Amino acid sequence: MLPDIFILFIVLAPGIVALTGLVHKQIGDGPVMVLTTGTVLLAGALSLFQLFAYTAGIGGAETHGEELGHAAESVAANGAHVITLMPWINVGDFQANWAIRIDTLSIVMMAVITGVSGLVHLYSWGYMSEDPHRSRFFAYLSFFTFAMLSLVVADNFLQLFFGWEGVGLASYLLIGFWYTKKAPNDASIKAFVTNRVGDFGLALGIMAVFLVFGSVEFEPVLSAIRENAIVTPLAFGEAAPAQEAIIEFLGQRVYALELIGILLFIGAMGKSAQFFLHVWLPDAMEGPTPVSALIHAATMVTAGVYLVCLMSPLYEHTLYAAGMVTIIGAVTALYAATVGMAQNDIKRVIAYSTCSQLGYMFFAAGVGAYEAAMFHLFTHAFFKALLFLGAGSVIHGMHHEQDMRRMGGLAKYMPLTYAAMMIGTIAIIGLGIPHTLIGFSGFFSKDAVLESAFAAGEHHVMFGQVAFWFGIVAALLTSFYSWRLIYMTFHGPRASAQDHVDDHGHASADDHAHDHDTHAHEPHESPAAMLIPLGLLSLGAMFAGFYFYDWFIGHEESAFWGGSIYSAAENHVLHDRHNVPEWVLWAPLAVTVAGFLIATMTYFFNRGFGKRIADSGGPLHSLFSNKWYFDELYNATLIKGSALLGDMFWKADKKIIDGVGPDGVTSVTRWSARRLSAMHTGYLYHYAFVIIGAALVFGAIMWLRAGGVN
């Protein structure tokens, strides 16, 4: 493991250099871009070195050095290395330090975050070269990286929440980067509000953790759950072993761990765009393409998966919370795959694939295969960043066009981008041959997820079989829409000039804040600054699964993960996946090939067939192209209902509370003042008359009180 000073650099430096965005007018765009890109690239190099060194140390101290080996063994045995920076909050029993917690989970996440972010920074040199606000963009990217790093190295729930909200803020700024346009503004607000719904659940979950365990620090809480220690909930329950503790919630007595698990997962649903709280993710495409790559591959959406895996001791001892994770993940995987088939915006197709792949990660974690979930998160980062940056290269080469119906035949114009997109496609569909090491990264991780789900279902884990079959169908659809993207974009004839009428739902130049003649030039290959990241990510998409297989889910899995992931004694899902029937091993390959053949027949050999299906407007196509009408449903219920309720409360506040209260008192005072002011004429005899009159009235009152004539 790296010395503490280097770990501090990885975590803190991106946040420090992000501040250069505040003085860009004084120092210029160039220094901001150089400082942010250089810092994040260096942090990425250090993080990747740490990951490789950690695996080497686990592999054996005699081969890789005694010091390295002992460091790796120490982390694996003890679970975490904590660097306390300073005391933070100390109020009674509530204590939280600002500390950096390094274990295998955080080592993996740091490598993913900084590695992908560094390449996104470099890519943005070419992609954002014409944008007048480049320095602000690079500052936001670095802040995004810092916030996500703060989240994954947090030592307590409160610090995690700080990073959690920082990621939400950064996404709001980046999605709405082109704030002069309505669509990005709407998308950023949608993402922000939707995530606040999930974050409310997370906040309640953190409160419940403190209520039950009397601490918000990870180690005491997770240790108490693992050891089933006696806990005394504050005021709302009786002392009991942690796994059996019961507390009151909304007037009901519920198992504490079940409640905490559900509440924390609601937070994960928002950040990771799971079913019901998924609606913000496709609209996030309104931001610049590098933002899409960073959100979808390395930051934000992976936070929920990380949280569930971090809380593995909790979910290992829950039934309904873990079942909720499984079924929501499975439904999300299938739902997003169906919608992805009917999208025509190249970025939205890839966005829905992200949503679907996140579903795989969650149902893997839900059935207890946390290692497989993290493995898929790791491999997914490479091929998803590759696909998004490849799509950005296409958009750049097509002069900001995003509609695949207006593309075609780009392979000869953009051969390097085409090669990168092919690698990403083969990786995401999980093409590979069982019982061999032939396959790209997605093959190793996705097949492990599906096998684990089936094995869990065979042992009656809740929704295990459902997750497997939903995952198999989603794999078929993933292969179909991925090859559909390749054929519509890179093969066939170029779209004719008459097809370039702006008749679809987004403006052709929405992805850039520039005014160009969109179709005035032939497509062209992207500059080197954009192609180099594609090449490096291609290596990860091809070889990351093969290289890290043994560490993540193979023979070295126990030594690698150490105490960072907990599995109960009865959880044998990773082992049992090796004993699944032979047809389970071959089923993913069968559906992947089937999806490829259907897409090839529809969009390659019979290119107009897909268009005819779309134009026919059948019920299924309408359902999928309109995203199952979730936006319309939420607009008709939640949004309009909230607006109506807000209007009612506003009128009540304005007309009743303010009318009777401050506004009423003000009105009476002003009315009285106007009347009284009319009495001030400035004539002395008027005032003398008033004084004499008042004296007479006062004298009469006193005379009457004294008895009058008596």
XYZ file of C-alpha atoms in Angstrom:
710
model
C 0.000 0.000 0.000
C 1.177 3.523 -0.732
C 2.569 5.747 2.036
C 0.009 7.987 3.694
C 1.304 11.131 1.972
C 0.529 9.668 -1.462
C -2.931 8.532 -0.341
C -3.625 12.045 0.897
C -2.517 13.401 -2.464
C -4.866 11.083 -4.359
C -7.851 12.055 -2.229
C -7.282 15.760 -1.592
C -5.341 17.098 -4.575
C -8.258 16.989 -7.085
C -10.320 19.115 -4.698
C -7.498 21.620 -4.196
C -6.803 22.106 -7.917
C -10.551 22.452 -8.551
C -10.268 25.798 -6.755
C -8.216 27.139 -9.666
C -11.528 27.539 -11.467
C -12.259 30.454 -9.148
C -9.264 32.414 -10.457
C -9.323 31.374 -14.117
C -9.825 34.957 -15.223
C -6.590 35.890 -13.515
C -4.452 32.917 -14.600
C -6.149 31.931 -17.879
C -7.732 28.709 -19.149
C -4.461 26.933 -19.917
C -3.075 26.755 -16.360
C -6.437 25.543 -15.030
C -6.586 22.769 -17.637
C -2.959 21.751 -17.080
C -3.224 21.708 -13.281
C -6.502 19.802 -13.098
C -5.618 17.286 -15.809
C -2.081 16.715 -14.574
C -3.171 16.292 -10.960
C -5.941 13.819 -11.718
C -3.743 11.837 -14.136
C -1.043 11.595 -11.470
C -3.638 10.546 -8.892
C -4.874 7.925 -11.352
C -1.364 6.588 -11.935
C -0.763 6.337 -8.174
C -4.130 4.635 -7.608
C -3.524 2.060 -10.344
C -0.029 1.435 -8.995
C -1.544 0.898 -5.558
C -4.049 -1.621 -6.942
C -1.411 -3.582 -8.843
C 0.987 -3.423 -5.916
C -1.727 -4.619 -3.564
C -2.497 -7.648 -5.733
C 1.222 -8.339 -6.058
C 1.639 -8.167 -2.298
C -1.251 -10.556 -1.766
C 0.380 -12.854 -4.322
C 3.432 -13.284 -2.159
C 5.956 -11.260 -0.288
C 8.837 -13.431 -1.404
C 8.300 -12.487 -5.024
C 7.365 -8.849 -4.722
C 9.209 -7.656 -1.666
C 8.733 -8.146 2.040
C 7.476 -4.628 2.737
C 4.911 -4.765 -0.044
C 3.727 -8.182 0.989
C 3.345 -7.259 4.647
C 1.402 -4.083 3.745
C -1.037 -6.020 1.616
C -1.420 -8.752 4.202
C -2.025 -6.124 6.893
C -4.886 -4.513 4.988
C -6.371 -7.888 4.133
C -6.224 -9.090 7.732
C -7.285 -5.971 9.555
C -9.847 -4.786 7.083
C -8.836 -1.148 6.873
C -6.034 1.343 7.293
C -7.342 4.599 8.797
C -5.668 7.988 8.480
C -7.274 10.418 10.938
C -6.997 13.981 9.679
C -8.798 15.897 12.404
C -11.651 15.802 14.922
C -14.861 16.858 13.278
C -18.025 16.608 15.376
C -18.045 15.740 19.067
C -21.440 16.334 20.689
C -22.233 14.073 23.615
C -22.303 10.496 22.375
C -22.192 11.670 18.769
C -18.595 11.576 17.573
C -17.211 11.711 14.058
C -13.664 12.323 12.924
C -12.575 13.378 9.456
C -10.561 10.361 8.416
C -9.512 8.391 5.356
C -10.295 4.694 5.431
C -8.324 2.464 3.070
C -9.364 -1.134 2.455
C -9.707 -3.269 -0.655
C -13.057 -1.718 -1.580
C -11.649 1.809 -1.448
C -8.450 0.763 -3.253
C -10.523 -0.617 -6.140
C -12.818 2.414 -6.204
C -9.914 4.874 -6.083
C -8.350 3.163 -9.107
C -11.633 3.283 -11.021
C -12.447 6.894 -10.124
C -9.080 8.506 -10.729
C -8.143 6.266 -13.663
C -11.275 7.011 -15.658
C -11.428 10.640 -14.523
C -7.831 11.264 -15.622
C -8.604 9.940 -19.106
C -11.809 11.979 -19.236
C -9.810 15.104 -18.365
C -7.354 14.348 -21.170
C -10.170 13.567 -23.614
C -11.834 16.884 -22.781
C -8.805 18.789 -24.127
C -9.959 17.818 -27.585
C -13.693 17.628 -27.043
C -14.079 20.990 -25.276
C -11.376 22.822 -27.236
C -13.818 25.327 -28.711
C -15.880 25.936 -25.604
C -15.315 29.401 -24.107
C -15.846 28.087 -20.561
C -13.295 25.297 -20.566
C -11.673 26.290 -17.300
C -14.982 26.091 -15.445
C -15.603 22.683 -16.982
C -12.246 21.278 -15.884
C -12.693 22.703 -12.390
C -16.089 20.986 -12.127
C -14.589 17.682 -13.313
C -11.893 17.828 -10.645
C -14.437 18.708 -7.967
C -16.574 15.754 -9.112
C -13.558 13.478 -8.749
C -12.765 14.856 -5.278
C -16.353 14.409 -4.076
C -16.470 10.784 -5.232
C -13.100 10.063 -3.650
C -14.337 11.607 -0.389
C -17.285 9.233 -0.519
C -15.326 6.007 -1.023
C -12.618 6.725 1.567
C -15.043 7.939 4.255
C -14.588 6.426 7.706
C -18.122 7.108 8.916
C -21.642 7.585 7.632
C -21.628 11.340 8.094
C -18.453 11.778 6.070
C -19.899 9.452 3.427
C -23.000 11.656 3.308
C -20.794 14.701 2.749
C -19.207 13.058 -0.293
C -22.613 11.723 -1.358
C -24.081 15.217 -1.496
C -20.900 16.618 -3.061
C -21.301 14.172 -5.925
C -24.910 15.309 -6.337
C -23.834 18.957 -6.436
C -21.084 18.262 -8.978
C -23.481 16.334 -11.215
C -25.942 19.245 -11.059
C -23.230 21.686 -12.151
C -21.948 19.464 -14.959
C -25.280 18.271 -16.359
C -26.414 21.889 -16.487
C -23.028 23.125 -17.720
C -24.606 24.796 -20.755
C -26.983 26.726 -18.554
C -28.086 29.100 -21.310
C -30.169 26.274 -22.793
C -33.429 25.049 -21.338
C -32.839 21.297 -21.775
C -29.626 21.100 -19.692
C -31.198 23.256 -16.983
C -34.242 21.013 -16.807
C -32.073 17.880 -16.791
C -29.852 19.154 -13.975
C -32.870 20.072 -11.828
C -34.453 16.679 -12.548
C -31.275 14.876 -11.485
C -30.927 17.026 -8.372
C -34.533 16.615 -7.210
C -34.741 12.879 -7.965
C -31.558 12.255 -6.026
C -32.870 14.251 -3.081
C -35.681 11.711 -2.802
C -33.169 8.908 -2.471
C -30.908 10.984 -0.224
C -33.784 11.500 2.212
C -33.931 7.734 2.618
C -30.166 7.612 3.117
C -30.343 10.344 5.771
C -33.075 8.433 7.629
C -30.944 5.300 7.387
C -27.957 7.075 8.929
C -30.194 8.369 11.731
C -31.445 4.836 12.311
C -27.851 3.565 12.467
C -27.032 6.064 15.224
C -30.299 5.298 17.013
C -29.519 1.578 17.144
C -25.737 1.468 17.487
C -24.965 4.812 19.123
C -22.267 5.508 16.526
C -21.923 6.577 12.909
C -18.442 5.143 12.435
C -18.223 2.145 10.124
C -16.007 -0.115 12.167
C -18.030 -0.225 15.432
C -21.312 -0.565 13.552
C -20.199 -3.284 11.144
C -18.305 -5.149 13.867
C -21.416 -5.174 16.054
C -23.434 -6.655 13.186
C -20.800 -9.288 12.344
C -20.364 -10.332 15.966
C -24.068 -9.989 16.816
C -23.104 -7.824 19.789
C -25.673 -6.542 22.266
C -26.959 -3.103 21.277
C -29.257 -0.739 23.156
C -31.342 1.400 20.798
C -31.875 4.938 22.052
C -35.387 5.212 23.531
C -37.103 3.239 20.774
C -36.192 -0.318 21.652
C -34.781 -2.747 24.200
C -31.274 -4.143 24.433
C -30.829 -7.130 22.134
C -28.270 -8.784 19.830
C -27.738 -6.570 16.786
C -29.168 -9.088 14.335
C -32.384 -9.445 16.352
C -32.821 -5.840 17.517
C -36.330 -4.416 17.143
C -37.221 -0.730 17.061
C -40.361 1.315 16.455
C -40.835 3.021 13.080
C -44.052 4.785 12.036
C -45.863 3.139 14.901
C -44.713 -0.369 13.940
C -42.183 -2.678 15.551
C -39.660 -3.688 12.912
C -36.308 -5.395 12.766
C -33.672 -2.683 12.989
C -31.335 -4.186 10.377
C -34.178 -4.626 7.866
C -35.225 -1.002 8.270
C -31.659 0.320 8.031
C -30.962 -1.846 4.987
C -34.070 -0.648 3.144
C -33.464 3.026 3.955
C -29.817 2.889 2.891
C -30.798 1.120 -0.322
C -33.316 3.852 -1.135
C -30.352 6.228 -1.124
C -28.477 3.836 -3.400
C -31.492 3.658 -5.737
C -31.363 7.406 -6.290
C -27.618 7.670 -6.909
C -27.427 4.532 -9.049
C -30.635 5.245 -10.992
C -32.525 2.100 -10.079
C -36.145 1.424 -11.000
C -38.557 4.158 -9.814
C -35.678 6.597 -9.255
C -34.033 6.030 -12.639
C -35.691 8.840 -14.566
C -32.854 11.357 -14.158
C -30.106 9.263 -15.755
C -31.076 9.465 -19.470
C -31.715 13.187 -19.192
C -28.199 13.613 -17.797
C -27.077 13.211 -21.427
C -27.803 16.911 -21.881
C -24.404 17.622 -20.352
C -21.167 17.384 -22.363
C -20.252 13.829 -23.349
C -17.162 13.632 -21.069
C -19.544 14.281 -18.168
C -21.697 11.364 -19.281
C -18.651 9.099 -19.330
C -17.573 10.193 -15.852
C -21.052 9.858 -14.319
C -21.813 6.504 -15.915
C -18.442 4.788 -15.600
C -16.630 5.930 -12.482
C -18.606 8.304 -10.287
C -22.107 8.908 -8.971
C -23.932 5.831 -10.302
C -21.330 3.486 -8.820
C -21.804 5.039 -5.373
C -24.924 2.993 -4.656
C -23.249 -0.297 -5.555
C -20.272 0.620 -3.379
C -22.574 1.426 -0.439
C -24.406 -1.911 -0.635
C -21.123 -3.856 -0.848
C -19.641 -1.809 2.006
C -22.718 -2.738 4.070
C -22.335 -6.445 3.266
C -22.440 -7.418 6.996
C -25.843 -5.748 7.222
C -27.343 -7.271 4.070
C -25.967 -10.703 4.972
C -28.270 -10.686 7.987
C -31.415 -9.317 6.358
C -34.022 -11.119 4.295
C -36.348 -8.456 2.972
C -33.755 -5.709 2.511
C -31.498 -8.042 0.523
C -34.528 -9.286 -1.411
C -35.439 -5.687 -2.237
C -31.918 -5.099 -3.572
C -32.212 -8.235 -5.727
C -35.633 -7.617 -7.255
C -35.099 -3.897 -7.884
C -31.783 -4.687 -9.571
C -33.310 -7.431 -11.701
C -36.257 -5.276 -12.802
C -33.912 -2.388 -13.598
C -31.677 -4.624 -15.725
C -34.617 -5.794 -17.820
C -36.507 -2.503 -17.944
C -33.539 -0.415 -19.105
C -32.627 -2.999 -21.749
C -36.129 -2.813 -23.261
C -35.981 0.979 -23.443
C -32.467 0.969 -24.888
C -33.700 -0.963 -27.932
C -35.964 1.877 -29.055
C -33.698 4.914 -28.567
C -32.178 6.780 -31.509
C -29.883 9.186 -29.661
C -26.490 7.443 -29.481
C -25.815 8.714 -25.965
C -29.214 7.667 -24.644
C -28.730 4.110 -25.892
C -25.504 3.883 -23.899
C -27.151 5.626 -20.931
C -29.852 2.976 -20.705
C -27.200 0.293 -21.010
C -25.596 1.810 -17.898
C -28.893 1.611 -16.065
C -29.227 -2.040 -17.103
C -25.670 -2.975 -16.115
C -26.140 -1.332 -12.719
C -29.109 -3.626 -12.265
C -26.772 -6.603 -12.755
C -24.473 -5.269 -10.046
C -27.301 -4.797 -7.582
C -28.931 -8.168 -7.980
C -25.510 -9.783 -7.667
C -25.048 -7.973 -4.347
C -28.612 -8.811 -3.342
C -28.010 -12.574 -3.657
C -24.769 -12.286 -1.681
C -22.228 -12.209 -4.528
C -20.751 -8.860 -3.495
C -17.398 -9.731 -5.029
C -19.027 -10.413 -8.403
C -20.914 -7.111 -8.141
C -17.668 -5.214 -7.541
C -15.965 -7.139 -10.337
C -18.676 -6.089 -12.780
C -18.443 -2.514 -11.498
C -14.692 -2.628 -12.166
C -14.864 -4.042 -15.695
C -17.904 -1.933 -16.532
C -15.933 1.230 -15.815
C -13.563 0.481 -18.696
C -16.000 -0.486 -21.417
C -18.663 2.022 -20.437
C -16.183 4.925 -20.425
C -14.910 3.581 -23.748
C -18.403 3.521 -25.252
C -19.301 7.006 -24.058
C -16.039 8.566 -25.159
C -16.354 6.684 -28.440
C -19.844 8.133 -28.854
C -18.387 11.563 -28.110
C -15.804 10.975 -30.838
C -18.630 10.128 -33.248
C -20.553 13.261 -32.234
C -17.412 15.367 -32.637
C -16.650 13.834 -36.024
C -20.267 14.299 -37.131
C -20.183 17.966 -36.170
C -22.352 17.487 -33.109
C -24.969 15.154 -34.547
C -26.347 12.590 -32.045
C -29.204 10.922 -33.925
C -28.102 7.517 -35.228
C -30.690 7.751 -38.011
C -28.566 10.493 -39.513
C -25.350 8.522 -39.455
C -24.302 5.360 -41.230
C -21.146 4.399 -43.067
C -18.825 6.091 -40.552
C -16.393 3.175 -40.309
C -14.372 4.376 -43.299
C -14.245 7.949 -42.006
C -13.458 7.120 -38.372
C -11.628 3.767 -38.347
C -9.982 4.208 -34.938
C -13.211 5.291 -33.264
C -14.952 2.373 -34.955
C -12.370 -0.077 -33.610
C -12.755 1.333 -30.099
C -16.552 1.123 -30.249
C -16.335 -2.469 -31.478
C -14.130 -3.385 -28.520
C -16.537 -1.681 -26.128
C -19.501 -3.445 -27.710
C -17.916 -6.897 -27.496
C -17.038 -6.169 -23.871
C -20.489 -4.972 -22.797
C -22.364 -7.861 -24.398
C -20.103 -10.272 -22.511
C -19.014 -12.283 -25.533
C -16.785 -15.174 -24.555
C -16.500 -18.945 -24.526
C -17.203 -20.781 -21.252
C -14.467 -22.974 -19.782
C -11.866 -20.843 -21.560
C -10.131 -17.538 -21.069
C -11.368 -16.310 -24.451
C -13.462 -13.182 -23.970
C -13.314 -9.512 -23.161
C -13.791 -8.080 -19.667
C -17.588 -8.124 -19.638
C -17.624 -11.870 -20.282
C -15.809 -12.683 -17.047
C -17.820 -10.395 -14.800
C -21.333 -10.631 -16.254
C -21.263 -14.409 -16.546
C -20.135 -14.580 -12.913
C -23.108 -12.417 -11.930
C -25.588 -14.632 -13.785
C -24.086 -17.858 -12.480
C -24.181 -16.494 -8.931
C -27.840 -15.518 -9.282
C -28.757 -18.989 -10.531
C -26.766 -20.695 -7.765
C -28.435 -18.472 -5.171
C -31.854 -19.295 -6.579
C -31.100 -23.012 -6.356
C -30.490 -22.498 -2.640
C -33.758 -20.597 -2.253
C -32.283 -17.124 -1.910
C -35.111 -14.642 -2.364
C -35.610 -13.667 -6.039
C -32.421 -15.451 -7.118
C -34.093 -17.327 -9.979
C -36.042 -14.245 -11.035
C -32.807 -12.262 -11.204
C -31.142 -14.947 -13.317
C -33.901 -15.106 -15.931
C -34.338 -11.337 -16.032
C -30.569 -11.085 -16.495
C -30.623 -13.626 -19.342
C -33.355 -11.727 -21.203
C -31.536 -8.440 -20.548
C -28.348 -9.999 -21.994
C -30.270 -10.842 -25.191
C -31.588 -7.292 -25.473
C -28.177 -5.807 -24.617
C -26.589 -7.671 -27.496
C -29.368 -6.537 -29.819
C -29.271 -2.807 -29.059
C -25.466 -2.736 -28.880
C -25.102 -4.179 -32.391
C -27.986 -1.994 -33.540
C -25.905 1.011 -32.476
C -22.863 -0.288 -34.368
C -24.803 -0.987 -37.573
C -26.791 2.259 -37.571
C -23.698 4.346 -36.859
C -20.815 2.730 -38.699
C -22.308 0.515 -41.412
C -24.626 0.924 -44.349
C -24.938 4.010 -46.509
C -24.440 7.553 -45.265
C -27.682 9.330 -44.437
C -28.782 11.505 -47.353
C -29.155 15.260 -47.194
C -32.949 15.091 -47.105
C -32.726 13.084 -43.879
C -31.040 15.966 -42.139
C -34.193 17.896 -41.419
C -34.385 18.556 -37.719
C -37.524 16.576 -37.042
C -36.615 14.781 -33.874
C -36.798 15.625 -30.278
C -33.449 17.311 -29.745
C -31.476 19.925 -31.548
C -28.577 18.672 -33.626
C -26.067 20.807 -31.844
C -27.252 20.229 -28.323
C -24.026 18.544 -27.359
C -21.920 21.629 -27.983
C -22.357 25.257 -27.282
C -21.159 26.220 -30.732
C -22.921 27.344 -33.835
C -21.799 25.333 -36.824
C -23.295 24.247 -40.068
C -23.989 20.759 -38.792
C -23.692 19.023 -42.110
C -21.372 21.322 -43.966
C -18.404 18.952 -43.694
C -17.684 15.272 -44.124
C -17.228 13.174 -40.977
C -13.687 13.088 -39.670
C -11.583 11.238 -37.120
C -11.051 12.855 -33.729
C -7.757 14.423 -32.615
C -5.076 12.524 -30.686
C -6.159 13.964 -27.314
C -9.460 12.130 -27.769
C -8.067 8.938 -29.334
C -5.369 8.218 -26.721
C -7.952 7.733 -23.917
C -9.919 5.462 -26.245
C -6.842 3.329 -26.807
C -6.032 3.011 -23.099
C -9.638 2.206 -22.185
C -9.700 -0.400 -24.953
C -6.881 -2.235 -23.180
C -8.926 -2.278 -19.974
C -12.052 -3.424 -21.820
C -10.103 -6.308 -23.354
C -7.848 -7.506 -20.535
C -9.118 -6.226 -17.150
C -11.509 -9.142 -16.686
C -8.905 -11.763 -17.543
C -6.148 -10.212 -15.415
C -8.166 -9.518 -12.272
C -10.458 -12.548 -12.388
C -8.564 -14.570 -9.782
C -8.287 -11.597 -7.435
C -11.896 -10.504 -7.536
C -13.804 -13.803 -7.727
C -11.249 -16.572 -8.257
C -8.726 -18.460 -6.166
C -7.282 -15.333 -4.531
C -10.659 -13.814 -3.705
C -10.513 -14.340 0.081
C -7.019 -12.917 0.419
C -7.791 -10.021 -1.898
C -10.981 -8.762 -0.301
C -9.949 -9.554 3.249
C -12.221 -7.889 5.745
C -13.663 -5.314 3.337
C -16.448 -7.667 2.197
C -18.198 -9.943 4.657
C -19.964 -13.182 3.832
C -21.941 -15.122 6.412
C -21.008 -18.721 7.126
C -23.998 -19.998 5.152
C -23.197 -17.846 2.074
C -21.471 -20.085 -0.483
C -22.799 -18.409 -3.602
C -19.401 -17.688 -5.157
C -18.361 -21.299 -4.653
C -21.713 -22.714 -5.725
C -21.606 -20.869 -9.042
C -18.932 -23.342 -10.159
C -21.447 -26.168 -9.746
C -24.309 -24.810 -11.842
C -25.636 -26.929 -14.734
C -23.753 -26.779 -18.004
C -26.628 -25.041 -19.810
C -26.395 -22.138 -17.356
C -22.788 -21.564 -18.420
C -23.715 -21.524 -22.108
C -26.994 -19.623 -21.855
C -25.371 -16.128 -21.827
C -23.376 -16.964 -24.958
C -26.498 -18.362 -26.665
C -28.606 -15.243 -26.043
C -25.693 -12.957 -26.918
C -25.292 -14.660 -30.285
C -29.072 -14.592 -30.785
C -29.167 -10.842 -30.147
C -26.288 -10.365 -32.585
C -28.059 -12.366 -35.306
C -31.365 -10.528 -34.855
C -29.636 -7.127 -35.001
C -27.586 -8.216 -38.043
C -30.651 -9.373 -39.950
C -32.603 -6.265 -38.972
C -30.030 -3.496 -39.381
C -27.305 -4.893 -41.632
C -28.789 -7.239 -44.229
C -32.236 -5.652 -44.159
C -31.432 -2.118 -43.011
C -34.858 -0.650 -43.606
C -36.716 -3.286 -41.605
C -36.026 -1.668 -38.248
C -37.179 1.702 -39.560
C -40.433 0.171 -40.791
C -41.053 -1.340 -37.366
C -40.423 2.012 -35.713
C -42.627 3.843 -38.184
C -45.459 1.374 -37.656
C -45.801 2.651 -34.102
C -46.778 -0.658 -32.529
C -47.740 -0.775 -28.847
C -44.480 -2.374 -27.718
C -42.321 0.067 -29.686
C -44.350 2.986 -28.366
C -44.004 1.653 -24.823
C -40.241 1.236 -25.113
C -39.518 4.428 -27.044
C -41.514 6.415 -24.481
C -39.613 4.787 -21.601
C -42.695 2.998 -20.326
C -44.293 6.443 -19.913
C -42.610 6.985 -16.559
C -41.999 10.669 -17.254
C -45.635 11.169 -18.199
C -46.800 9.221 -15.147
C -44.590 11.191 -12.764
C -45.604 14.487 -14.391
C -49.292 13.653 -14.050
C -49.041 12.513 -10.440
C -46.043 13.621 -8.444
C -45.120 16.830 -10.247
C -48.628 18.169 -10.866
C -49.747 16.916 -7.475
C -46.819 18.657 -5.786
C -47.498 21.819 -7.764
C -51.182 21.737 -6.772
C -50.330 21.120 -3.128
C -47.689 23.839 -3.197
C -50.133 26.295 -4.770
C -52.726 25.471 -2.120
C -50.267 26.016 0.716
C -48.994 29.199 -0.908
C -52.501 30.619 -1.138
C -53.254 29.583 2.442
C -50.043 31.202 3.603
C -50.593 34.349 1.570
C -54.300 34.917 2.137
C -54.901 33.432 5.590
C -51.695 33.374 7.619
C -50.125 36.487 6.122
C -53.539 38.122 5.641
C -54.522 37.744 9.282
C -51.015 37.983 10.655
C -48.268 40.322 9.422
C -50.104 41.697 6.409
C -53.295 42.231 8.455
C -51.487 43.974 11.287
C -49.595 46.099 8.789
C -52.810 47.075 7.019
C -54.550 48.052 10.272
C -51.517 50.046 11.389
C -51.263 51.875 8.080
C -55.035 52.608 8.096
C -54.840 53.938 11.661
C -51.781 56.005 10.854
C -53.482 57.608 7.888
C -56.500 58.503 9.986
C -54.462 59.837 12.884
C -52.172 61.788 10.595
C -55.209 63.681 9.306
C -55.574 65.176 12.787
C -52.139 66.836 12.564
C -53.053 70.111 10.856
C -50.262 72.300 12.228
C -52.665 74.922 13.687
C -52.163 75.773 17.367
C -55.834 76.375 18.142
C -56.668 72.885 16.846
C -54.207 71.342 19.280
C -55.530 73.602 22.103
C -59.045 72.472 21.323
C -57.985 68.801 21.463
C -56.166 69.327 24.766
C -59.164 71.139 26.328
C -61.502 68.419 25.018
C -59.305 65.677 26.408
C -59.088 67.467 29.759
C -62.865 67.744 29.924
C -63.347 64.092 29.063
C -60.739 63.074 31.630
C -62.315 65.318 34.256
C -65.761 63.896 33.550
C -64.486 60.361 33.937
C -62.811 61.172 37.242
C -65.929 62.984 38.486
C -68.110 59.996 37.628
C -65.657 57.580 39.313
C -65.833 59.834 42.450
C -69.602 59.456 42.665
C -70.938 62.241 40.488
C -73.565 64.528 42.075
C -73.556 62.406 45.244
